[in-house]
Short mmCIF file of C-alpha atoms in Angstrom, two decimals:
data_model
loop_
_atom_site.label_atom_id
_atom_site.label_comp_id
_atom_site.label_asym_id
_atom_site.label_seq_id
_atom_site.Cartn_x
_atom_site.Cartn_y
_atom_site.Cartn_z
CA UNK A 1500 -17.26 -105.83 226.86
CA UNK A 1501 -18.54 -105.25 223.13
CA UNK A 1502 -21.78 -107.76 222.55
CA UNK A 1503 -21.53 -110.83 220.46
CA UNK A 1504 -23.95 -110.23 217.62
CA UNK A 1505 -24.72 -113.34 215.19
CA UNK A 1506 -25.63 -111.85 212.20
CA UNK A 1507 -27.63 -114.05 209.42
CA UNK A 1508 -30.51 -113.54 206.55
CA UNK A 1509 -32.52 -115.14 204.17
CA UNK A 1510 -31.77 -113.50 200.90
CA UNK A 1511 -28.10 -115.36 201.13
CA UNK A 1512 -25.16 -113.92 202.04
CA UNK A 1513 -23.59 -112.44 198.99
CA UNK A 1514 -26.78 -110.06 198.93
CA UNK A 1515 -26.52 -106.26 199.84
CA UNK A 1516 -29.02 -106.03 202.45
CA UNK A 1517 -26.50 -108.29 205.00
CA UNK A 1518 -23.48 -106.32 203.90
CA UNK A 1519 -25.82 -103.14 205.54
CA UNK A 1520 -26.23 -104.86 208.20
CA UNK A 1521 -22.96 -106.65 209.09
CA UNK A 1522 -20.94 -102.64 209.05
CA UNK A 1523 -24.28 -101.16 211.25
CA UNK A 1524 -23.45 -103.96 214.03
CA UNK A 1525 -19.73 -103.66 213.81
CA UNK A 1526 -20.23 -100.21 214.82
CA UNK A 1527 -22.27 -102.14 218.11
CA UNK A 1528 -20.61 -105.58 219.19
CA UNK A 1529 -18.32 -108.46 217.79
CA UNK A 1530 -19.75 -109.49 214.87
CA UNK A 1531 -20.11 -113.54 213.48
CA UNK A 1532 -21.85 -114.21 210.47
CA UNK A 1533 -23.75 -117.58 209.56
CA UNK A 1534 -26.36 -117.22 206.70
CA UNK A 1535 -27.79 -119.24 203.88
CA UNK A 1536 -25.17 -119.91 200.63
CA UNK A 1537 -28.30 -119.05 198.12
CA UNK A 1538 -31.43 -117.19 198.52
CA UNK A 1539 -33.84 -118.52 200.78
CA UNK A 1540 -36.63 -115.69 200.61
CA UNK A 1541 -40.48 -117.63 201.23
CA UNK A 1542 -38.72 -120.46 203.23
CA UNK A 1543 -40.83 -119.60 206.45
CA UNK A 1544 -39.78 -121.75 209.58
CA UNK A 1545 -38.40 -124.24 207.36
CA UNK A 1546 -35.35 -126.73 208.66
CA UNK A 1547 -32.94 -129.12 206.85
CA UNK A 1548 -34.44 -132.86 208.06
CA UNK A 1549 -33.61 -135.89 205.90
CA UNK A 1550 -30.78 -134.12 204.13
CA UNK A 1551 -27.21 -133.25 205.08
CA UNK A 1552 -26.42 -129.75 205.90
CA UNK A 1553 -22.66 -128.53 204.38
CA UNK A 1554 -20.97 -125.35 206.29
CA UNK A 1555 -18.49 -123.57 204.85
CA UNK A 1556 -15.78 -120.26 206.01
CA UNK A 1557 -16.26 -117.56 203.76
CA UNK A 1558 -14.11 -114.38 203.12
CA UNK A 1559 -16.36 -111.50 202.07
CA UNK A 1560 -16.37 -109.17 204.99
CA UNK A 1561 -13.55 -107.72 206.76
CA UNK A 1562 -12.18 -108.97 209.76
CA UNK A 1563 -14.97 -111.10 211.23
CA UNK A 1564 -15.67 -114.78 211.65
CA UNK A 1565 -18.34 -115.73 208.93
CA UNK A 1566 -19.56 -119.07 207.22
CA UNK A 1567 -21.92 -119.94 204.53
CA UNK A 1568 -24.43 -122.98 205.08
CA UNK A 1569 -26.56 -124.86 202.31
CA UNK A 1570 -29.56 -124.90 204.91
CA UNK A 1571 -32.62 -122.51 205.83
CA UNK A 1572 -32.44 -119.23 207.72
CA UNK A 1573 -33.68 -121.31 210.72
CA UNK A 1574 -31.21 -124.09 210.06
CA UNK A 1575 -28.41 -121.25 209.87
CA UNK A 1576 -29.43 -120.22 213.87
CA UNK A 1577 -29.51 -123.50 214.93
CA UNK A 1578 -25.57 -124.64 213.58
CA UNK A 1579 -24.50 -120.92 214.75
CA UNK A 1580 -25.50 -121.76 218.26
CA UNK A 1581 -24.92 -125.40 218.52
CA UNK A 1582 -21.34 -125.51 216.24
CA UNK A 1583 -19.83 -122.16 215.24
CA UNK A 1584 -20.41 -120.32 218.50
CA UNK A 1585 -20.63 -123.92 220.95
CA UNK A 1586 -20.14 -122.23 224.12
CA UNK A 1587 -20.39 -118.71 223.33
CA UNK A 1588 -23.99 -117.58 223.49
CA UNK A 1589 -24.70 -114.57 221.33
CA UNK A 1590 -26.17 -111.44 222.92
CA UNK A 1591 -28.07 -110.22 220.04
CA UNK A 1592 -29.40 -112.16 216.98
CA UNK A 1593 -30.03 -110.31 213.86
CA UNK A 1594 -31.45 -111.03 210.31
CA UNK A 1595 -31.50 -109.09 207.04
CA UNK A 1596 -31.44 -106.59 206.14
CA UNK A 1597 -34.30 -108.52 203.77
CA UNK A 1598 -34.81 -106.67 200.41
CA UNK A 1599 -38.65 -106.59 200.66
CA UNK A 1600 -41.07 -106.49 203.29
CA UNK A 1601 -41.86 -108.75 206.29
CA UNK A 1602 -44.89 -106.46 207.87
CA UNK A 1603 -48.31 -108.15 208.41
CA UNK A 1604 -48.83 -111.82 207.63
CA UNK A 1605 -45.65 -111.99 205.76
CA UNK A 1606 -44.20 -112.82 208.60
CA UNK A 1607 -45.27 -116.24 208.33
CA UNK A 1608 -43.27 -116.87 205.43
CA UNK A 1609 -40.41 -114.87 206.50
CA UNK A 1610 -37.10 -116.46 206.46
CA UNK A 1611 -35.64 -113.66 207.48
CA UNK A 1612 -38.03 -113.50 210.62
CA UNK A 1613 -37.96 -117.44 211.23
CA UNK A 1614 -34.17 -116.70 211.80
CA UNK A 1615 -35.18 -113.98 214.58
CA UNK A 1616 -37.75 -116.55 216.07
CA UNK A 1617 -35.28 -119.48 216.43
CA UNK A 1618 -33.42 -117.18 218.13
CA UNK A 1619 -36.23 -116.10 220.57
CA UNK A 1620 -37.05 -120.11 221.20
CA UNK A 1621 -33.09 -120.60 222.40
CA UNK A 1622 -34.09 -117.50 224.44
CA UNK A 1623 -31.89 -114.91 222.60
CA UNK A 1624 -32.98 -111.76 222.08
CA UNK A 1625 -33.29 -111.13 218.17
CA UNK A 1626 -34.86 -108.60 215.86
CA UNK A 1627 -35.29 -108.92 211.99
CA UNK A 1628 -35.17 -106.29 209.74
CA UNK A 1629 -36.55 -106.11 206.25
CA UNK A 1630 -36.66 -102.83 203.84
CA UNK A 1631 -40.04 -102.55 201.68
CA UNK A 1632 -37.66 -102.75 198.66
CA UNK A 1633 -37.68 -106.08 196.48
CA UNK A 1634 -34.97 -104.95 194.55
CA UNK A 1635 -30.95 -106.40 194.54
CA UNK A 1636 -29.72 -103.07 194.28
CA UNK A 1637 -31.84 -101.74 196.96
CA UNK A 1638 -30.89 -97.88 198.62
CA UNK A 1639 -30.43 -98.83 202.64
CA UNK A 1640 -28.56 -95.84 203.59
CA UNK A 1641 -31.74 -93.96 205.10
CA UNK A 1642 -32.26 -97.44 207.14
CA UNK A 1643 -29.03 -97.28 208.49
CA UNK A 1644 -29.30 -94.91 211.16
CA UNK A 1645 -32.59 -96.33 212.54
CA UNK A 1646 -31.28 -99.50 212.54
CA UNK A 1647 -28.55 -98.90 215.02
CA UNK A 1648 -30.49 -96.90 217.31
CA UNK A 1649 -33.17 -99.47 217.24
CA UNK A 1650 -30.48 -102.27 217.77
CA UNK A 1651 -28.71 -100.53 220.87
CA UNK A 1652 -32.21 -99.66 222.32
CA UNK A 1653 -32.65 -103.32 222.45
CA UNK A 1654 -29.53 -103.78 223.69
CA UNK A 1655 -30.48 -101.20 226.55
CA UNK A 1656 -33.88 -101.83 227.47
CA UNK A 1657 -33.95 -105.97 226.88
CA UNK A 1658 -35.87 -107.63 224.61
CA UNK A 1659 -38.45 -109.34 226.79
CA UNK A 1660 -37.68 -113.69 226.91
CA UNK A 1661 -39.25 -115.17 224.10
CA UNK A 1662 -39.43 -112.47 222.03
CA UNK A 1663 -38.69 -111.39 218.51
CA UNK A 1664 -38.70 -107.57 216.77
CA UNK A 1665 -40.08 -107.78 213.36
CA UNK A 1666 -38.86 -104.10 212.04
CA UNK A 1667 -39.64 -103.29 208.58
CA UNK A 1668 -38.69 -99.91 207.14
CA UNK A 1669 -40.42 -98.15 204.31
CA UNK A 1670 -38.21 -98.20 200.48
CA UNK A 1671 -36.52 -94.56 200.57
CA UNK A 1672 -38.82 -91.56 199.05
CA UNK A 1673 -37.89 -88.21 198.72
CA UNK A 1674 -39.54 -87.63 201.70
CA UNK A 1675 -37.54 -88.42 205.26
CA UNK A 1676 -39.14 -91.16 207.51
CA UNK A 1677 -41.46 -89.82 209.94
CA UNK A 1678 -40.03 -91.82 212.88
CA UNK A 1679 -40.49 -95.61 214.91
CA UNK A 1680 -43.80 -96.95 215.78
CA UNK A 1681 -44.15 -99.81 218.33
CA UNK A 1682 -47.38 -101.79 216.27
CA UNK A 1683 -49.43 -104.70 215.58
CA UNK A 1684 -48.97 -107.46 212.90
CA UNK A 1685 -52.37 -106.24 210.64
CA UNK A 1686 -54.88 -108.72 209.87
CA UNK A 1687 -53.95 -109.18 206.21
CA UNK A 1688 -53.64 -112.08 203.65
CA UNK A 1689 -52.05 -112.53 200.09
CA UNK A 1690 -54.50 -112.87 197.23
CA UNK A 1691 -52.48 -115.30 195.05
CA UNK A 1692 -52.25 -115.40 191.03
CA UNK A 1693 -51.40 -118.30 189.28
CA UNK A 1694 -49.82 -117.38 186.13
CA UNK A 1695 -49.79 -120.51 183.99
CA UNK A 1696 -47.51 -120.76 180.92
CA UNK A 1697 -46.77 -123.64 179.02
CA UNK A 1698 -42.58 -124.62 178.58
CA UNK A 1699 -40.60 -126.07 175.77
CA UNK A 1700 -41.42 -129.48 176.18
CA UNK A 1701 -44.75 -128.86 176.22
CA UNK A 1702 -45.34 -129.33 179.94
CA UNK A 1703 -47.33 -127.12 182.01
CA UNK A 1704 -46.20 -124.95 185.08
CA UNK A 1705 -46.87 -122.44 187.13
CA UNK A 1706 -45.79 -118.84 188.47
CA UNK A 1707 -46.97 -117.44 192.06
CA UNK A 1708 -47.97 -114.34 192.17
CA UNK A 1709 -50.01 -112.23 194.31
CA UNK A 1710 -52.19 -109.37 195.78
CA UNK A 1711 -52.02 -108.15 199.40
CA UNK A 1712 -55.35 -107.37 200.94
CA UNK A 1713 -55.15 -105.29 203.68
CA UNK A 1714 -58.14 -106.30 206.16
CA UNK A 1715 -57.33 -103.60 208.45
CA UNK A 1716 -57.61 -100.74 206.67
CA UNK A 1717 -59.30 -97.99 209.16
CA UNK A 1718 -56.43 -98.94 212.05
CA UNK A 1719 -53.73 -96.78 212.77
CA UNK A 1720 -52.12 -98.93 215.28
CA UNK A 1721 -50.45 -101.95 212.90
CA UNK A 1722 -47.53 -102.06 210.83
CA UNK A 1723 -49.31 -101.96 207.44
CA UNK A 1724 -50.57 -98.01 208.51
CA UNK A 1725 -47.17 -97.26 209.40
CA UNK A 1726 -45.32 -98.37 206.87
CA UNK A 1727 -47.96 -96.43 204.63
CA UNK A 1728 -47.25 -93.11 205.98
CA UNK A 1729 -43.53 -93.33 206.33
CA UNK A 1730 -43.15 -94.75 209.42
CA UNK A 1731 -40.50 -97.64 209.96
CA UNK A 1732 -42.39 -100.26 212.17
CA UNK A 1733 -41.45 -102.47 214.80
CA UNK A 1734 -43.72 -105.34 215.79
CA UNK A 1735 -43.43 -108.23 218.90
CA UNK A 1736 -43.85 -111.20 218.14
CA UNK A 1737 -43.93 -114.59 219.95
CA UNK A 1738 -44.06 -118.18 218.72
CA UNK A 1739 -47.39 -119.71 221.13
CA UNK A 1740 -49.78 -120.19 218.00
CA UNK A 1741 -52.56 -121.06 220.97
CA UNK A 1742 -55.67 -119.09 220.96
CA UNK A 1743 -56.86 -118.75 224.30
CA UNK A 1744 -60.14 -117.66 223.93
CA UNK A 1745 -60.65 -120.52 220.92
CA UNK A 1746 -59.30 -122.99 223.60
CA UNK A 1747 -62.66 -122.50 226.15
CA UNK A 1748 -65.08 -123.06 222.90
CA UNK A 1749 -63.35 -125.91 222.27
CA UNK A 1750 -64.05 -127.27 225.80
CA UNK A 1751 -67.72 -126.55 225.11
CA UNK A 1752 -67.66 -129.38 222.08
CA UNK A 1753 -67.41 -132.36 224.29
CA UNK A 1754 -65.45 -134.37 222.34
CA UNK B 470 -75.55 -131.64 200.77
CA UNK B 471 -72.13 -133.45 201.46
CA UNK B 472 -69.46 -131.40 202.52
CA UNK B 473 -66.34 -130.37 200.21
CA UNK B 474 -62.86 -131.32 202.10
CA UNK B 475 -59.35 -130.77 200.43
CA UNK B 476 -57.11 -132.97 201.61
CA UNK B 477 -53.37 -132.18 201.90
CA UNK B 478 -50.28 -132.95 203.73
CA UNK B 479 -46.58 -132.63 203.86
CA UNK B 480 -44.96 -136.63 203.89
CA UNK B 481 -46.11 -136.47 200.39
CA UNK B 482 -49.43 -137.52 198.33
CA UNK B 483 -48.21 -141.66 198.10
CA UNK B 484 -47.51 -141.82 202.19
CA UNK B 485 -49.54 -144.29 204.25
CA UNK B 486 -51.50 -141.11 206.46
CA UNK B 487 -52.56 -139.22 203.73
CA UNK B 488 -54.67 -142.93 202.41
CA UNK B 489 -55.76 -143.28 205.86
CA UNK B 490 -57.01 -139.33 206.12
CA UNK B 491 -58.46 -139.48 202.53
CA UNK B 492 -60.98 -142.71 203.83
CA UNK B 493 -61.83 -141.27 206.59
CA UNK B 494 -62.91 -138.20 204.80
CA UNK B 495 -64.78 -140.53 202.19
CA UNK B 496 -67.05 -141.44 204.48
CA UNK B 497 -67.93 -137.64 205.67
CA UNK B 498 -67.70 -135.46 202.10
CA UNK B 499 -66.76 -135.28 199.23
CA UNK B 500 -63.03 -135.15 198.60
CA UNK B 501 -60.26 -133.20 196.73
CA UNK B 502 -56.62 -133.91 196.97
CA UNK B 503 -53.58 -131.39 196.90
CA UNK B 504 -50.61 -132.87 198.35
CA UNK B 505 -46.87 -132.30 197.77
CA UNK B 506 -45.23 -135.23 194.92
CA UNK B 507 -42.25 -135.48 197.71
CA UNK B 508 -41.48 -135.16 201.17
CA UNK B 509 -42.27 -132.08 202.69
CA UNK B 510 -41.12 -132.64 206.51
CA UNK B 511 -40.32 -129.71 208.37
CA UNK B 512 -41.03 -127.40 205.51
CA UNK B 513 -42.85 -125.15 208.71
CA UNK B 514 -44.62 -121.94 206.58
CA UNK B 515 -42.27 -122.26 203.22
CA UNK B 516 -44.17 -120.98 199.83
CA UNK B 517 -42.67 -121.35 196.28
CA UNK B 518 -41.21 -117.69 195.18
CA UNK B 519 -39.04 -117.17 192.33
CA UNK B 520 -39.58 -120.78 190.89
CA UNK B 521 -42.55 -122.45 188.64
CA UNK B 522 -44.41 -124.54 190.31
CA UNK B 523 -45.64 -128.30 188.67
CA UNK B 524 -49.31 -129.84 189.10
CA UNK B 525 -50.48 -133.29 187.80
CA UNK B 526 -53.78 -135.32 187.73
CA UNK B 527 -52.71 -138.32 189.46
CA UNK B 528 -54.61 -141.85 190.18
CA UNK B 529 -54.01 -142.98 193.55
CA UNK B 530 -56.99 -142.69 195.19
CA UNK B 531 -60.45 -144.18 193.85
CA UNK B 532 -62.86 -142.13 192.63
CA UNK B 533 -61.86 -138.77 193.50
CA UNK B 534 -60.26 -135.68 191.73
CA UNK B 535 -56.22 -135.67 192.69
CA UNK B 536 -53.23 -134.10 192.38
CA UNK B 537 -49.89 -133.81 193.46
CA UNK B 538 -47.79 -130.43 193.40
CA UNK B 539 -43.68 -129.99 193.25
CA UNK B 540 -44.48 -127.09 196.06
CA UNK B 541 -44.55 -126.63 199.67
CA UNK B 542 -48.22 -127.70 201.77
CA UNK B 543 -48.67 -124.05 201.88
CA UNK B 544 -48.38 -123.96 197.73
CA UNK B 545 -50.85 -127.04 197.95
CA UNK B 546 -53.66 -124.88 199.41
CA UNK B 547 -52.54 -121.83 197.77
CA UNK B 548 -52.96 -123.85 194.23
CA UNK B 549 -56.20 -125.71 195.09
CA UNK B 550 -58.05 -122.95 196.15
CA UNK B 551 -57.37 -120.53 193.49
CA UNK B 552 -57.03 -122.62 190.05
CA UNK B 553 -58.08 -126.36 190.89
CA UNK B 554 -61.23 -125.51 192.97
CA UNK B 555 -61.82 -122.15 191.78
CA UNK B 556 -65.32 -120.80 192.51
CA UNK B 557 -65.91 -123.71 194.45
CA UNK B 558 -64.49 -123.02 198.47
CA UNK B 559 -63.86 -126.00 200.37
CA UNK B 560 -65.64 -126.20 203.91
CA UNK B 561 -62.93 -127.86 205.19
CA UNK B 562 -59.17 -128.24 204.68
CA UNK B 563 -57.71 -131.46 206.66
CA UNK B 564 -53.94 -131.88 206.46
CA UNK B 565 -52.08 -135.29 207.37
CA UNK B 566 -52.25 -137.63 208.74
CA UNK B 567 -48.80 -136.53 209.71
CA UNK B 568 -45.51 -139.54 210.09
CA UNK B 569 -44.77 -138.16 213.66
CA UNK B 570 -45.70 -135.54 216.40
CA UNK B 571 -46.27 -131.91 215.69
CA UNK B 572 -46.99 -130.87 219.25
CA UNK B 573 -45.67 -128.04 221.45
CA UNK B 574 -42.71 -125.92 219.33
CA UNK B 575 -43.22 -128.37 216.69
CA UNK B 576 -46.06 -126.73 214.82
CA UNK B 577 -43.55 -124.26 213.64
CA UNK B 578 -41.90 -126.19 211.95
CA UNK B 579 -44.61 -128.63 210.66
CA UNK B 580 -45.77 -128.36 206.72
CA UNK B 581 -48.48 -130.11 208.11
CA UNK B 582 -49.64 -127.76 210.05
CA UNK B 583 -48.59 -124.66 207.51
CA UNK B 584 -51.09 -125.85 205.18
CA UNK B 585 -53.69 -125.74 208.12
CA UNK B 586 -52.99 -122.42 209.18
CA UNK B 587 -52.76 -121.33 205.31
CA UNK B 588 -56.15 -122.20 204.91
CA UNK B 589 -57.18 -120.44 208.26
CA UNK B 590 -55.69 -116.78 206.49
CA UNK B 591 -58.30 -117.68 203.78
CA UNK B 592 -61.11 -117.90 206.27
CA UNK B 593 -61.45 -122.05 205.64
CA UNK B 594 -62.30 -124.12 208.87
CA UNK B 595 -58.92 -125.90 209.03
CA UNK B 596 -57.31 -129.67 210.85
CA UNK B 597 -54.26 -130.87 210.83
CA UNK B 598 -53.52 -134.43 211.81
CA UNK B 599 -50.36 -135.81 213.17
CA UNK B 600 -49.82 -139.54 214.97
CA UNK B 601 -46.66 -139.44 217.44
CA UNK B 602 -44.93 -142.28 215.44
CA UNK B 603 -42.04 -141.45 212.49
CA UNK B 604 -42.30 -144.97 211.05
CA UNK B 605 -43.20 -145.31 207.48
CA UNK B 606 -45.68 -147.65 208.02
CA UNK B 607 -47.11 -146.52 211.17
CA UNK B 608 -50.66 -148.04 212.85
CA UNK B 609 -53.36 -145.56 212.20
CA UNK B 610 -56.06 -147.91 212.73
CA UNK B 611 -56.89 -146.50 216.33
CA UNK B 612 -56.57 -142.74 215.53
CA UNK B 613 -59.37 -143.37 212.32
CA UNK B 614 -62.71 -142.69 214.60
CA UNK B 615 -61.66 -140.03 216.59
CA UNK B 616 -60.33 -138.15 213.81
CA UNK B 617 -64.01 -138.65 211.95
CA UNK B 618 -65.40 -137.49 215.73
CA UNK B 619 -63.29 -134.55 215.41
CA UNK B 620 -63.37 -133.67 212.33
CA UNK B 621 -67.69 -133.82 212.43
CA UNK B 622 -67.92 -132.10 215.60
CA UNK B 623 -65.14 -129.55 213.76
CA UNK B 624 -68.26 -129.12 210.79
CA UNK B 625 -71.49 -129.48 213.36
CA UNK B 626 -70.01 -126.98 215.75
CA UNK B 627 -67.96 -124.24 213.27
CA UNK B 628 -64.21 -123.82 214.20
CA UNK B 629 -63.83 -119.97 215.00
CA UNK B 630 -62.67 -118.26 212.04
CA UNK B 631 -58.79 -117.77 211.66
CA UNK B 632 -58.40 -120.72 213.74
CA UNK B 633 -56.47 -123.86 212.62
CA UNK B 634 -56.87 -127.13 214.63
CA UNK B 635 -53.54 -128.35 215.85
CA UNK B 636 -54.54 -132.39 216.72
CA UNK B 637 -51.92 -135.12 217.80
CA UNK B 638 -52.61 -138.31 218.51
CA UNK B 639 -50.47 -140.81 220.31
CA UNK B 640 -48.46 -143.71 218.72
CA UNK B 641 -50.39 -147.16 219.00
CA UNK B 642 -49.59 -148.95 222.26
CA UNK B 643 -51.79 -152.07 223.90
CA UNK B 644 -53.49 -149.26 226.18
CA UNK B 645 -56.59 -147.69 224.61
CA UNK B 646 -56.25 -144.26 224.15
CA UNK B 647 -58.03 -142.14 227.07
CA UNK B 648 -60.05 -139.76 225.22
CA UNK B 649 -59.60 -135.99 223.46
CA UNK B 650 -58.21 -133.28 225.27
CA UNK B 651 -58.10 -129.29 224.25
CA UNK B 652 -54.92 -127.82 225.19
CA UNK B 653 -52.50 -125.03 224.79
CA UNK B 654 -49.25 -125.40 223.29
CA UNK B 655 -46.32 -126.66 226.17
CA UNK B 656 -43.19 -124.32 226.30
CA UNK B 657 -40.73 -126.55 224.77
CA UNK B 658 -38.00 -126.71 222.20
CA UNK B 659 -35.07 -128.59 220.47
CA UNK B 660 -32.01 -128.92 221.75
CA UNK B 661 -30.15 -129.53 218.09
CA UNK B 662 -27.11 -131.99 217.91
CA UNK B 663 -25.16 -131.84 215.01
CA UNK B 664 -23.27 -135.10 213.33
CA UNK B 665 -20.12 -133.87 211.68
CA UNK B 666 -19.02 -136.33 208.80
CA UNK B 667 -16.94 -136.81 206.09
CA UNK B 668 -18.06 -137.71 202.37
CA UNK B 669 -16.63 -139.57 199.92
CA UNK B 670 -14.98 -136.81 198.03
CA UNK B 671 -13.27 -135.55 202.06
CA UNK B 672 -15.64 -132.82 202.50
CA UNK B 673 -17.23 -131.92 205.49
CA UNK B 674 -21.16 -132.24 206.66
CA UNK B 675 -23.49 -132.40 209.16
CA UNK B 676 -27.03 -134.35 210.28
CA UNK B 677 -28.98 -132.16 212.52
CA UNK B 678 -30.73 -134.77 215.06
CA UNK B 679 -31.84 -133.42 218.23
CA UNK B 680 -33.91 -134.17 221.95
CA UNK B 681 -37.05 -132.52 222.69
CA UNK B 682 -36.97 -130.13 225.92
CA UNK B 683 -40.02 -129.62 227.71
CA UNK B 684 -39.81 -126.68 229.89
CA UNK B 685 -43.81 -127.39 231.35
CA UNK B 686 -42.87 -130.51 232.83
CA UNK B 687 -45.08 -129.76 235.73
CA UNK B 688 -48.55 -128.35 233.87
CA UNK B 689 -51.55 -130.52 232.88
CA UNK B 690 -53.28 -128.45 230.17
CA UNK B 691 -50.58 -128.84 227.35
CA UNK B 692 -50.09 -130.79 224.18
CA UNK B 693 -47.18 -133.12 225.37
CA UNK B 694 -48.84 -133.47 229.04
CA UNK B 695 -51.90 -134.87 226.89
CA UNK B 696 -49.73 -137.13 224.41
CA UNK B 697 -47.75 -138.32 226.95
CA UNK B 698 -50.56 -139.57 228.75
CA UNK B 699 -52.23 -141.23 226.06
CA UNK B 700 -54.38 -138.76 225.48
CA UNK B 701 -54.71 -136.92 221.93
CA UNK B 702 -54.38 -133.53 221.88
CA UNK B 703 -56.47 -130.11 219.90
CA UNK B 704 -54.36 -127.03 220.30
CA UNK B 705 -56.65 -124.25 218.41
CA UNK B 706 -53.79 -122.57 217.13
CA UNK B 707 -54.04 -118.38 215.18
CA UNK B 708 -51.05 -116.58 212.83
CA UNK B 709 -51.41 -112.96 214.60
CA UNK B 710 -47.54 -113.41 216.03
CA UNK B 711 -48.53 -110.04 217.97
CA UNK B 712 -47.31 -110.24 221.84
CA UNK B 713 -49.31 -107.78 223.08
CA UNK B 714 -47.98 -107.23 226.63
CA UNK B 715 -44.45 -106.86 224.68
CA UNK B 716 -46.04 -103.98 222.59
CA UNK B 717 -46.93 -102.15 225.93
CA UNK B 718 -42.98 -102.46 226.89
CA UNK B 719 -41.49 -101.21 223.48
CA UNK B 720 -43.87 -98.44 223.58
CA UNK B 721 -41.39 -96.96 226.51
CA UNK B 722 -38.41 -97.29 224.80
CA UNK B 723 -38.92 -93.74 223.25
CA UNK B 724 -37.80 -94.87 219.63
#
């Protein structure tokens, strides 16, 4: 029997990057689609609490079951498990294809990977995929191949409990991609700009903007090094924020 | 000389915790506010992208520099450390005092605790604050001295860097509380129910609500093990999502 792949993303699902991905996994499983009715990009872990959530069928794609839903990435996961699929559990949850990159400590504020976590906390294996491409009209084709072997891999192999794949895949060059490196989220942070401008009422406001500062610049073995030199990266990641070895100094304070 | 502590949150800069957090920290530094102008609830790691972002003086508070922000707790930080503090670097972000828990799977999706670990990336000593009660107008009378013990044996002893302090106290009963415990985050999550309704106008929508599954029932050194015996509870929680053990695994799939 073909798997049962819930399919959602972050950038809403009008955008390109979900069409990608919605004919790679028809080629895989039975596809169902439930993803965010605008763009959602930045919206981390974020749910819909203290305000209603709509749900609505859509008709874009061809041939599959597929809603759109005012809520968060997250929020998208949780009504796809608990209402549009109710007693069918999905094999295989994927996000994305996000038009711009998730490596490092993007992933915090990844909607695109939230979905994949949500998924890993009901205990279904997910993966999210992002291209290092911020634009709409972004080129996936040389993603698309990668993609599917990555996602039937996962299929094959398992995706151990509790875990999501954060794959990102370097914007297409003129050069082919070098391959698929298992890494580590690099220690990295954004150095924001705040762009102030002034608008027609006289008001002031503000524009985000920022620099990414890589803090792990010598290591070959993290996602920021791959993506650098062409490779398409896959990291593991889990949702226990503890730090063990934090945990036995904090014993030591005697509080 | 007197410590510098933003203070931030996510129920919004005119909520009852934040007033509580800001005189506790009164009476330990000196104090700058950031907070959100609205409910920020379940926000979990958002950041403002692709819209402006708002920031007024406001007058809440006596005597101290304030302002409230139309982002996300993560934009909060974001803003105060690089245009409203500037050169200055706080030595200590506190966020809260959170309307209701943030333990176990929680912290996800807690702006509370996304401004905490925002402020971790950018090497600040970090707490976040949360009392186990929803209400509006929640008792935080006996969580006010040990958050000033924890938050000046967080300055005497140094919180290891890249660390954010996860701390949740337990709603007010007529038992004292039984002390401070340090703790891992318990394997838990929610099991979502959705409301279906019908507006005015005959269109469909839902209210997620949902019960809180505990899957370490039987372990002593958690978060809700700790809150549920009227204990509070420090989780030292980090933002490398890295699984390790998972990396070993993928590295056999032969990608």
């Amino acid at each position: 029997m073909k798997p049962l792949i819930l399919v959602t993303n972050d950038d809403g699902i009008t955008s390109k990057g979900i069409r990608t991905l919605v004919e790679i996994m028809q080629t895989i499983g039975n596809v169902v689609v439930v993803a965010p009715n605008s763009p959602q990009s930045g919206m981390g872990h974020a749910i819909t609490i203290g305000e209603p959530l709509r749900l609505y069928a859509t008709h874009i794609f061809d041939g599959i079951d597929e809603y759109e839903c005012s809520g968060t990435p997250a929020d998208c996961v949780k009504l796809a498990k608990h209402y549009v699929l109710k007693d069918r559990k999905p094999d295989l949850v994927v996000s994305g294809i996000n038009h711009g990159s998730n490596s490092s400590i993007s992933v915090l504020y990844s909607g695109t990977m939230s979905a994949a976590i949500e998924a890993a906390i009901e205990g279904i294996p997910a993966i999210g995929f992002s291209l290092c491409d911020y634009t709409e009209d972004a080129d996936f084709e040389h993603a698309v191949e990668p993609i599917a072997k990555i996602t039937r891999a996962a299929i094959e192999h398992g995706i151990p409990k509790g875990i999501a794949l954060n794959v990102n895949i370097p914007a297409k060059t003129t050069e082919p991609l070098k391959g698929i490196l298992s890494c580590r989220q690099a220690k990295a942070k954004w150095l924001e700009k705040f762009d102030y401008r002034t608008d027609p009422n006289g008001r002031g406001y503000f524009w985000m903007a920022g620099d990414f500062i890589n803090f792990d610049t010598e290591k070959e073995d993290t996602d920021v090094w791959a993506l650098e030199n062409n490779y398409i990266s896959v990291v593991p990641c889990q949702y226990d924020l503890t730090e063990y070895e934090a945990l036995d100094k904090l014993k030591t304070w005697n509080l």
